[in-house]
N, CA, C and O atoms as a printed pandas DataFrame, in Angstrom:
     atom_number atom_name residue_name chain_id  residue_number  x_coord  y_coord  z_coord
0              1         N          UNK        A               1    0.848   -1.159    0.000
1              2        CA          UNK        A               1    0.000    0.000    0.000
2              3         C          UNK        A               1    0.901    1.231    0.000
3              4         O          UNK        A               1    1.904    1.435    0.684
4              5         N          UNK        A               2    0.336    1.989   -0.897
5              6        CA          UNK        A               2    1.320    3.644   -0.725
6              7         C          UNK        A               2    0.655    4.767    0.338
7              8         O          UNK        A               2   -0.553    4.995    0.400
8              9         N          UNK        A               3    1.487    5.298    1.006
9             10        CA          UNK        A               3    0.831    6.182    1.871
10            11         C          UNK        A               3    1.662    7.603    1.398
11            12         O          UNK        A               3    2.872    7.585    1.173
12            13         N          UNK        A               4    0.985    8.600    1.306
13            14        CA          UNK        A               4    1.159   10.125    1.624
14            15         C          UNK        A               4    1.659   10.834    2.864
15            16         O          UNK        A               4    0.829   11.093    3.735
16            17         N          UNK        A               5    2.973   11.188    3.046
17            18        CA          UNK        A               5    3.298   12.146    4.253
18            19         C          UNK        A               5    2.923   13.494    3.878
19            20         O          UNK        A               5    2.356   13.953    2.886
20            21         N          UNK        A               6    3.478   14.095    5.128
21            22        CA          UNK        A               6    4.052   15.386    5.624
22            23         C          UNK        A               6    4.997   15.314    6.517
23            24         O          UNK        A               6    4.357   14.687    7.360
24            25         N          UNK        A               7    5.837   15.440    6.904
25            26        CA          UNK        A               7    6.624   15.359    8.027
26            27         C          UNK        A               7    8.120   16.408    8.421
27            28         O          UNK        A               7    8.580   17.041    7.471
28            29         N          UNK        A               8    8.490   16.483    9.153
29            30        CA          UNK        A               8    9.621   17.516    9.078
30            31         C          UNK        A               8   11.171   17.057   10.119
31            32         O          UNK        A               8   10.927   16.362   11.105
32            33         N          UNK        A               9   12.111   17.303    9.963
33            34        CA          UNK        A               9   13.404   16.970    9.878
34            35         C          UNK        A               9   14.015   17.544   10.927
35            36         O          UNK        A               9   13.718   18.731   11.061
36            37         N          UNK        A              10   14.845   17.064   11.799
37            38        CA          UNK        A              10   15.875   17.491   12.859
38            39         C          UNK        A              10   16.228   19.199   12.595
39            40         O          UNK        A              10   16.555   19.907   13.548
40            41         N          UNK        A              11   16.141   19.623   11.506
41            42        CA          UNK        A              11   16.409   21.060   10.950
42            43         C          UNK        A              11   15.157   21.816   10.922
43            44         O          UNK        A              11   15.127   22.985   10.535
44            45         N          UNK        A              12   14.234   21.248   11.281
45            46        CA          UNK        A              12   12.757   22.126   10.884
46            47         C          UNK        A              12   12.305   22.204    9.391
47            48         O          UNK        A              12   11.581   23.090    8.937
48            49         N          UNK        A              13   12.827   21.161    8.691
49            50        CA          UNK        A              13   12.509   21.447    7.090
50            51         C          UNK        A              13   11.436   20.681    7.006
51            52         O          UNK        A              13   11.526   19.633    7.646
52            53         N          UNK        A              14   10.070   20.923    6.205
53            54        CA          UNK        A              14    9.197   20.426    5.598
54            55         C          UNK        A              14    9.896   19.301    5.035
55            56         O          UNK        A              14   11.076   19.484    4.736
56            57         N          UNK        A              15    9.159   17.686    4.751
57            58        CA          UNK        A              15    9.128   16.623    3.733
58            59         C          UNK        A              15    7.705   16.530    3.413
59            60         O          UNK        A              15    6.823   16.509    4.271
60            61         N          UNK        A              16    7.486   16.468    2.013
61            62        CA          UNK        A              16    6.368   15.913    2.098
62            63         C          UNK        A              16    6.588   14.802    0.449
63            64         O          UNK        A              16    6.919   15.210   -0.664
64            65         N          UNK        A              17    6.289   13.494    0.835
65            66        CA          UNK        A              17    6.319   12.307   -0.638
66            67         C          UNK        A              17    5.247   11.412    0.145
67            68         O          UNK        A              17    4.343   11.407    0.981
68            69         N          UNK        A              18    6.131   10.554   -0.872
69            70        CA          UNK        A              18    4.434    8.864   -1.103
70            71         C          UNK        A              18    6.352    7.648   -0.251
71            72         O          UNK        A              18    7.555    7.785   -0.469
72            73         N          UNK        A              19    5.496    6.593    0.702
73            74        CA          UNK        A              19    6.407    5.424    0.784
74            75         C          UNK        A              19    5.324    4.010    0.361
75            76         O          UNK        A              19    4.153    3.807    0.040
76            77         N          UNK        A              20    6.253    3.456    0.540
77            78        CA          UNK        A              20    5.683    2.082    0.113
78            79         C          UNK        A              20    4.983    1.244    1.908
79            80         O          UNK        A              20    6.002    1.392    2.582
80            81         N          UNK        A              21    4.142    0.687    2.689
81            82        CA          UNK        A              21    4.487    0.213    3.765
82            83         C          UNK        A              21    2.718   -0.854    3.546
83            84         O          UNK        A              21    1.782   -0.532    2.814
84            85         N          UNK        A              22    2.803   -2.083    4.445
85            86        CA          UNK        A              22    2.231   -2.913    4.492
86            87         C          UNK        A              22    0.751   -2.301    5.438
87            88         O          UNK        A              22   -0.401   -2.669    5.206
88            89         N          UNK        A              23    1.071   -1.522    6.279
89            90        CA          UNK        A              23    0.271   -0.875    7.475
90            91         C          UNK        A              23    0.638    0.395    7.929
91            92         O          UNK        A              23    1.839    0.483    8.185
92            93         N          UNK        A              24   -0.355    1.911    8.197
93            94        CA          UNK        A              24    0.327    3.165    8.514
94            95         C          UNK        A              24    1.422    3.049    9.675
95            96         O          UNK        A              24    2.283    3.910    9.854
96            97         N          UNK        A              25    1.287    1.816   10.492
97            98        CA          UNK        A              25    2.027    1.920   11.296
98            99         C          UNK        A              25    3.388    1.829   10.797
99           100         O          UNK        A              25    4.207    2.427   11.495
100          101         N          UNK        A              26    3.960    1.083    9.503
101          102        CA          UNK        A              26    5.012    0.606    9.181
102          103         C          UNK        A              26    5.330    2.446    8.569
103          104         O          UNK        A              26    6.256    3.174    8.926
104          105         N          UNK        A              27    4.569    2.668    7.896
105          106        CA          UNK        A              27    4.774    3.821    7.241
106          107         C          UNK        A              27    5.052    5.218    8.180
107          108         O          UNK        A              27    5.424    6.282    7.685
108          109         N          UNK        A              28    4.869    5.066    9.222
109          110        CA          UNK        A              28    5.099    5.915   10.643
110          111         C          UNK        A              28    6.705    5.732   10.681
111          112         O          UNK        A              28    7.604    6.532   10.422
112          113         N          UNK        A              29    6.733    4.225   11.148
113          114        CA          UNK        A              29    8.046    3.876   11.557
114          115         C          UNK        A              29    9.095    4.101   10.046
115          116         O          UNK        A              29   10.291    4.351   10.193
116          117         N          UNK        A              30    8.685    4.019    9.116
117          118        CA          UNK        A              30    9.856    4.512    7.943
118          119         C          UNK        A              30   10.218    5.583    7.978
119          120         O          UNK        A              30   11.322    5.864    7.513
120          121         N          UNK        A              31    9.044    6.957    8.793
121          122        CA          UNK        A              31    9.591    7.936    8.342
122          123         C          UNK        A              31   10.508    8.268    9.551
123          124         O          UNK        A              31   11.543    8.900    9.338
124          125         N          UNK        A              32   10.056    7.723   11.299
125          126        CA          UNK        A              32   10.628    8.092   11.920
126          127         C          UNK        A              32   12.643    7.064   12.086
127          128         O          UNK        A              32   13.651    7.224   12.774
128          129         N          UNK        A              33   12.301    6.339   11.250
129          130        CA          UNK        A              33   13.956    5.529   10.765
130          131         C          UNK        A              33   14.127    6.750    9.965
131          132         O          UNK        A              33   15.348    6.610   10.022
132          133         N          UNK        A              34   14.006    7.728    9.332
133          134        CA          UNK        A              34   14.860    8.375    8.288
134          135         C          UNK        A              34   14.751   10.192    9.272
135          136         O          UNK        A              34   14.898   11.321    8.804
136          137         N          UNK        A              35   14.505    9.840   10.424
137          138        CA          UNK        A              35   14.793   11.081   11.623
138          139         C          UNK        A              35   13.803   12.130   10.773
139          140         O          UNK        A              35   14.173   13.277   10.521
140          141         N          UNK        A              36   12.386   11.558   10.325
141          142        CA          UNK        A              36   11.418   12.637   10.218
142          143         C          UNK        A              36   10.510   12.527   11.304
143          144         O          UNK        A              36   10.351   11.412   11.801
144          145         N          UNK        A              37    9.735   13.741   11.865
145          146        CA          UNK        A              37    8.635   14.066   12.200
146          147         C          UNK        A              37    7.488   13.993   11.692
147          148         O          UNK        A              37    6.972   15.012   11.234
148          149         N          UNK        A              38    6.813   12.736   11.659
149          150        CA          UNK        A              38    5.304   13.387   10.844
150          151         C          UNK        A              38    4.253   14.376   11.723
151          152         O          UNK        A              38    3.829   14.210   12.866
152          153         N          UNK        A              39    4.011   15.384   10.837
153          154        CA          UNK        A              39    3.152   16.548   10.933
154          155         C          UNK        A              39    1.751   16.154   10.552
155          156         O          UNK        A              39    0.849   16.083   11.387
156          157         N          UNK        A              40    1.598   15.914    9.345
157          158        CA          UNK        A              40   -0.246   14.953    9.201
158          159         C          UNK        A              40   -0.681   14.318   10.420
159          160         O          UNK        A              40   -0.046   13.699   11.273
160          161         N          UNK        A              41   -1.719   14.562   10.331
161          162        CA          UNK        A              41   -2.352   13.888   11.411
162          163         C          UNK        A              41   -2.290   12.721   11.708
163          164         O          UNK        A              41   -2.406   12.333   12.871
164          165         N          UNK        A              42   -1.974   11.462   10.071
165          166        CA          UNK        A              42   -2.159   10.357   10.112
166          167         C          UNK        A              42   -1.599   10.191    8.574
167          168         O          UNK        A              42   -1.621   11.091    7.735
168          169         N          UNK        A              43   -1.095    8.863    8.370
169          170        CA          UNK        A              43   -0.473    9.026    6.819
170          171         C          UNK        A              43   -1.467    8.485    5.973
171          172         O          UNK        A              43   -1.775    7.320    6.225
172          173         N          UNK        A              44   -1.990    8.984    5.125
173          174        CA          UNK        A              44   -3.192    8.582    4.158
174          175         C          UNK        A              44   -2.555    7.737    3.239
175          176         O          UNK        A              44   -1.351    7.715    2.984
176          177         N          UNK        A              45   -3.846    6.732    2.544
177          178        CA          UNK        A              45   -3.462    5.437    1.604
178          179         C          UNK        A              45   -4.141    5.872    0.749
179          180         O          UNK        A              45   -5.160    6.533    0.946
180          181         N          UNK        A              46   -3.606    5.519   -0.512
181          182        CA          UNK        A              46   -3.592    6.023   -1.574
182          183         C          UNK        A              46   -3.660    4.439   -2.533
183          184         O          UNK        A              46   -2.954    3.459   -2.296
184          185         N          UNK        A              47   -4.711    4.546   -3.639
185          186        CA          UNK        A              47   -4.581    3.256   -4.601
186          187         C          UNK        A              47   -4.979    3.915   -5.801
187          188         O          UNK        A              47   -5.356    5.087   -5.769
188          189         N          UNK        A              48   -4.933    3.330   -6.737
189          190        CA          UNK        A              48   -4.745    4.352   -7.945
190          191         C          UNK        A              48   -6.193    4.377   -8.408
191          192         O          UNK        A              48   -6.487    4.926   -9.469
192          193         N          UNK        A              49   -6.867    3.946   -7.836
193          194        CA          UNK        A              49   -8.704    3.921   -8.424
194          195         C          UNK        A              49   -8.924    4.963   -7.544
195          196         O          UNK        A              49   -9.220    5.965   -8.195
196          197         N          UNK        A              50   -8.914    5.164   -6.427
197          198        CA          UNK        A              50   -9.420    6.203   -5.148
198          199         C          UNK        A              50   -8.652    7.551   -4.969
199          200         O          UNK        A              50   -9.039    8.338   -4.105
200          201         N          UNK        A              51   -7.702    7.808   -5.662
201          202        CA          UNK        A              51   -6.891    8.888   -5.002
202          203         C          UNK        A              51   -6.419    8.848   -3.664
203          204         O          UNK        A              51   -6.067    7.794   -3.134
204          205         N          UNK        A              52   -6.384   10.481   -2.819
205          206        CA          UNK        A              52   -5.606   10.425   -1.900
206          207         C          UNK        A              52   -6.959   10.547   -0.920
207          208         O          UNK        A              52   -7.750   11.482   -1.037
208          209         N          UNK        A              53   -7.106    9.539    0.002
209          210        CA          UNK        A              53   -8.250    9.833    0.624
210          211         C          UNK        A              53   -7.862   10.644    2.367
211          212         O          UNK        A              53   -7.040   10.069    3.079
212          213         N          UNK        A              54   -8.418   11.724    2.783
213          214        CA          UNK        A              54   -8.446   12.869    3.513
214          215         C          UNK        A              54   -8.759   12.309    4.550
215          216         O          UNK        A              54   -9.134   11.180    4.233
216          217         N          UNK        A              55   -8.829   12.454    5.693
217          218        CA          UNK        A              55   -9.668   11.689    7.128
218          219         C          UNK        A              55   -9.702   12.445    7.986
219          220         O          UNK        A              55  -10.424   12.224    8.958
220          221         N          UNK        A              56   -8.736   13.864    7.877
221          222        CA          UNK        A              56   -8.488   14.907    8.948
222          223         C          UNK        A              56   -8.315   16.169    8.376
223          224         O          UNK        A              56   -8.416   16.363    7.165
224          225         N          UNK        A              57   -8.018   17.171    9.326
225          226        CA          UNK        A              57   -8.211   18.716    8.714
226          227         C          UNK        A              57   -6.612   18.774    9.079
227          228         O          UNK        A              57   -5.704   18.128    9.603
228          229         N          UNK        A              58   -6.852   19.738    8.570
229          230        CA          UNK        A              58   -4.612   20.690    8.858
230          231         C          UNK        A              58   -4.042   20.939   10.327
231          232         O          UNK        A              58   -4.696   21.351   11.285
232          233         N          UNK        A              59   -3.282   20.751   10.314
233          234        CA          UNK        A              59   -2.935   20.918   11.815
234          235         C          UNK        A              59   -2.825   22.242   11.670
235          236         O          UNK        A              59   -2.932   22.660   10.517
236          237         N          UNK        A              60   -2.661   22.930   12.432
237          238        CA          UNK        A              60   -2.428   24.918   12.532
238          239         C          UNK        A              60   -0.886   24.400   12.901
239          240         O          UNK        A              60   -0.407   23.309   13.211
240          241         N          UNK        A              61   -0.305   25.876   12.687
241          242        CA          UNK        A              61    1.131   26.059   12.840
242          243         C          UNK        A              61    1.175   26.517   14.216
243          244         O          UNK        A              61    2.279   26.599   14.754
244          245         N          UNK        A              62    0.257   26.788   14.780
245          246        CA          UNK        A              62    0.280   27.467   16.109
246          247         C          UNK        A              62    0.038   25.860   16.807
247          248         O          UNK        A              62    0.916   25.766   17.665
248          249         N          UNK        A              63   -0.518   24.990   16.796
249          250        CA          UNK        A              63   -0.085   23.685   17.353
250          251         C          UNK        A              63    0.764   23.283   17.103
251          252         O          UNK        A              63    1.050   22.732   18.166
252          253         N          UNK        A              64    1.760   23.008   16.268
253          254        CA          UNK        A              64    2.723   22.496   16.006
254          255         C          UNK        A              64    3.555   23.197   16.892
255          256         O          UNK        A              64    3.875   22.670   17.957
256          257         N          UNK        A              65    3.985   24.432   16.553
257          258        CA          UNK        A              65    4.881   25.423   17.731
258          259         C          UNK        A              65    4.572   24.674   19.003
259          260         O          UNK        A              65    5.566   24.188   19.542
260          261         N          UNK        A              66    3.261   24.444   19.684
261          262        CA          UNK        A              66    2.959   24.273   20.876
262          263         C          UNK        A              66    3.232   22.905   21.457
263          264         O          UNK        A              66    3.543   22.647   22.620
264          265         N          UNK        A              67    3.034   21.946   20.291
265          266        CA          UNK        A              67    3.710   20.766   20.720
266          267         C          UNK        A              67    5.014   20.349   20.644
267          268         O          UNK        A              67    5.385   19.247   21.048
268          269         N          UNK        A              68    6.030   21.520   19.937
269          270        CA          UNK        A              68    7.397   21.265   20.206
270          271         C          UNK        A              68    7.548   21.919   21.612
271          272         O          UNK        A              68    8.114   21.451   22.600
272          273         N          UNK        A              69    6.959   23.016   21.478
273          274        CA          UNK        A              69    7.713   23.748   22.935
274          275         C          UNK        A              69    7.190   22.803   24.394
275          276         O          UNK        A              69    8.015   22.845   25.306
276          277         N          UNK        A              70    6.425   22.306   24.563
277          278        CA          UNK        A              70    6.084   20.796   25.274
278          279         C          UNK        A              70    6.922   19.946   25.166
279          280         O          UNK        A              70    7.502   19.617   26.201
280          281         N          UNK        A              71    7.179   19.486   24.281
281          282        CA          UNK        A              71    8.405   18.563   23.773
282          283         C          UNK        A              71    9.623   19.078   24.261
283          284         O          UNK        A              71   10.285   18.165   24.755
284          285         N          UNK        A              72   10.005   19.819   24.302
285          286        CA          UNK        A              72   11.293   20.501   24.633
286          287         C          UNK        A              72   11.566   20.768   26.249
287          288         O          UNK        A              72   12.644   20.573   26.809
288          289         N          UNK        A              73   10.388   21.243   26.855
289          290        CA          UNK        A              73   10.182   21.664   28.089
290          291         C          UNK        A              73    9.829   19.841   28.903
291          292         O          UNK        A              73    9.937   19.856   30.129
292          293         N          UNK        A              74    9.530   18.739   28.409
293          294        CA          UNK        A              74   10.015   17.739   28.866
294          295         C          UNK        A              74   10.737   16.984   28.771
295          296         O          UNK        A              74   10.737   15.901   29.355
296          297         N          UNK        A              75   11.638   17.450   27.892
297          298        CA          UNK        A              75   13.557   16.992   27.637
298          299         C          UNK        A              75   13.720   17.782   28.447
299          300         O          UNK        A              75   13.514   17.278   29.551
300          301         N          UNK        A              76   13.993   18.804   28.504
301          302        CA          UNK        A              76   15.149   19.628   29.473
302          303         C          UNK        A              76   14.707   19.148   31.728
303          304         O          UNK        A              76   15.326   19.210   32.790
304          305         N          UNK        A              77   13.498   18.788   31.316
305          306        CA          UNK        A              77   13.342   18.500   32.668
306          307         C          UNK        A              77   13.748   16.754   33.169
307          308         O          UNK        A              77   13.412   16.089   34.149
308          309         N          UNK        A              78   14.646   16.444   31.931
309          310        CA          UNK        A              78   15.108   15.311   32.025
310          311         C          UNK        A              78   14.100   13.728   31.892
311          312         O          UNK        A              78   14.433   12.634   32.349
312          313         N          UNK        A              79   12.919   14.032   31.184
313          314        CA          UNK        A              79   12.163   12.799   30.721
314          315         C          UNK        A              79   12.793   12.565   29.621
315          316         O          UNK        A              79   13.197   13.335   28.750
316          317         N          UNK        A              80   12.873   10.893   29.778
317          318        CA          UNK        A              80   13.581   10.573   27.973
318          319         C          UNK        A              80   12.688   10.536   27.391
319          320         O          UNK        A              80   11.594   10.186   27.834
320          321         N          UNK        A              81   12.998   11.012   25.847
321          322        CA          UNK        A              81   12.176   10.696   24.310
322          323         C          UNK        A              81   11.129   10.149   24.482
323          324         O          UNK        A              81   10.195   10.926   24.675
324          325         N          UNK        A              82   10.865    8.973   24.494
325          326        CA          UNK        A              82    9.765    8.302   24.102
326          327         C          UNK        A              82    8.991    8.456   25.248
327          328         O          UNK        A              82    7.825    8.244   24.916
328          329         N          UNK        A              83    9.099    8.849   27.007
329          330        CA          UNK        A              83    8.346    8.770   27.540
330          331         C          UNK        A              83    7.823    9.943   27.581
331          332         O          UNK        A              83    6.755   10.033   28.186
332          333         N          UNK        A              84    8.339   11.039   27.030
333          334        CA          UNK        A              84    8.174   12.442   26.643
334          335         C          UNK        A              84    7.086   12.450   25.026
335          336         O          UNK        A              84    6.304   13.273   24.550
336          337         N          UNK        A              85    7.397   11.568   24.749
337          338        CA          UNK        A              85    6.377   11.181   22.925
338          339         C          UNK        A              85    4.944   10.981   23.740
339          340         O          UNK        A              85    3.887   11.572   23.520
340          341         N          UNK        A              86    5.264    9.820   24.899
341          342        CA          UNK        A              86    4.072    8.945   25.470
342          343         C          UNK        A              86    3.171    9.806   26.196
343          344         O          UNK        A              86    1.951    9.834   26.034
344          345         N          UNK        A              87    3.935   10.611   27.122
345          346        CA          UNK        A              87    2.688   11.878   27.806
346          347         C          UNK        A              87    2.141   12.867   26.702
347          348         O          UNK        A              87    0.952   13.175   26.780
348          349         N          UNK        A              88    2.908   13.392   25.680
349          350        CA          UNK        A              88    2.198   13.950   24.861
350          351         C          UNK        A              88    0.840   13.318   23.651
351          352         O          UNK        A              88   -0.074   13.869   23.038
352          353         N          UNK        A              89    1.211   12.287   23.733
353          354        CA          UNK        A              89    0.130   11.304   23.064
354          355         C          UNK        A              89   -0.781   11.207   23.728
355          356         O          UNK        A              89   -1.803   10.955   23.091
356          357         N          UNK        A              90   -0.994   11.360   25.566
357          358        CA          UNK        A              90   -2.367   11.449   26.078
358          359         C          UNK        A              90   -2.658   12.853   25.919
359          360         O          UNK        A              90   -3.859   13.086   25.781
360          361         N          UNK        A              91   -1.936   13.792   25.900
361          362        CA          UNK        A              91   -2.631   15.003   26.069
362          363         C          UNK        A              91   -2.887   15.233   24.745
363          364         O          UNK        A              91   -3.843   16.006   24.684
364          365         N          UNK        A              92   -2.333   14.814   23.207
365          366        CA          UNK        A              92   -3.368   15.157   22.116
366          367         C          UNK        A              92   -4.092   13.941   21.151
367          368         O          UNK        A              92   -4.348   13.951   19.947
368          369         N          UNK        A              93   -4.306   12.927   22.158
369          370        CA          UNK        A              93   -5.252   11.752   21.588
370          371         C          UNK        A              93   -6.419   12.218   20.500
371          372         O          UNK        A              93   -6.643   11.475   19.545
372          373         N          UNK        A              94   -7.226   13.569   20.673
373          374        CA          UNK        A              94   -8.337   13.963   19.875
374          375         C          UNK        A              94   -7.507   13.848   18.558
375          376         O          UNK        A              94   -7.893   13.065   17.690
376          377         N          UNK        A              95   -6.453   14.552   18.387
377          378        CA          UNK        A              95   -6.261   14.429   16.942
378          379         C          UNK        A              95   -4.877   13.765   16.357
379          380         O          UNK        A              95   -4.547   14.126   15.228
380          381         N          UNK        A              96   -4.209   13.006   16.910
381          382        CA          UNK        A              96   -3.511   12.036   16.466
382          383         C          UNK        A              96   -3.855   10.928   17.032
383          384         O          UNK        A              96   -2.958   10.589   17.804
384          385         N          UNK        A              97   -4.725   10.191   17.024
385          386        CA          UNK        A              97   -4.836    8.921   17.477
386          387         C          UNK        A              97   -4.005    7.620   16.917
387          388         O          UNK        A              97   -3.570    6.674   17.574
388          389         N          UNK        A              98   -3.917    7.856   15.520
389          390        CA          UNK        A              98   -3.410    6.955   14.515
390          391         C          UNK        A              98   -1.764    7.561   14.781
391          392         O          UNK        A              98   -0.805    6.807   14.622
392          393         N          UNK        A              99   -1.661    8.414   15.028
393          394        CA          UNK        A              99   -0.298    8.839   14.567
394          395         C          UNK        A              99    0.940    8.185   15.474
395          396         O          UNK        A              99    2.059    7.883   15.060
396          397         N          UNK        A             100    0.315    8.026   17.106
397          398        CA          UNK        A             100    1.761    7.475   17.491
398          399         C          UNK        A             100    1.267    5.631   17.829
399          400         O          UNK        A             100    1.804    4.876   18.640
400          401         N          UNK        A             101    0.505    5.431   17.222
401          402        CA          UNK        A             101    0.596    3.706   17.787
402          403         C          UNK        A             101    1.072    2.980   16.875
403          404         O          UNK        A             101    1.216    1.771   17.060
C-alpha cells in the first residue's frame, strides 16, 4: 500500500512524498527511521482507483509550535524521548490517534 506524508526533519525542514508500507504503522516507523517528524495527522493510503483519501483537517502552525515547545520543556526536565512522545500522546489523543501507535 502507498501512503502520503508530511513530516519535518531534525532542521525544521518540511518533507512531504508517497512510501511504500504494508500498514500506517510501518509507514510511521519509515519515516521516523529516516529522523522525520510526521506533521499529518495520520499518513493517508492512496490506490490508484481512489486517489488520496483525507480523514483529517490541517494541523495549525500554532499547534505544532505548541507541541514542540512541550516537547522541549520535557527533555530539558530530564524525561527521555519516548516517555516524553508517550505523555504527549495522552494530552493530544483527539487528533492524532493513529499517529503514534
Amino acid at each position: 500500500m502507498r501512503f502520503v506524508y508530511k513530516a519535518v526533519d531534525g532542521a525544521g525542514f518540511t518533507h512531504k512524498g508517497t512510501l511504500d508500507a504494508e500498514t500506517e504503522t510501518d509507514a510511521l516507523q519509515q519515516l521516523f527511521e529516516r529522523g522525520y517528524t510526521p506533521i499529518s495527522p495520520r499518513a493517508e493510503s492512496v490506490t490508484q482507483t481512489e486517489g488520496v483519501r483525507s480523514h483529517s483537517a490541517a494541523i495549525r502552525h500554532a499547534d505544532v509550535i505548541a507541541l514542540i515547545r512541550e516537547l522541549a520543556t520535557l527533555l530539558k526536565s530530564g524525561v527521555g524521548i519516548s516517555d516524553a512522545f508517550l505523555t504527549l500522546q495522552d494530552f493530544t489523543k483527539p487528533c492524532s490517534v493513529a499517529l503514534w501507535r
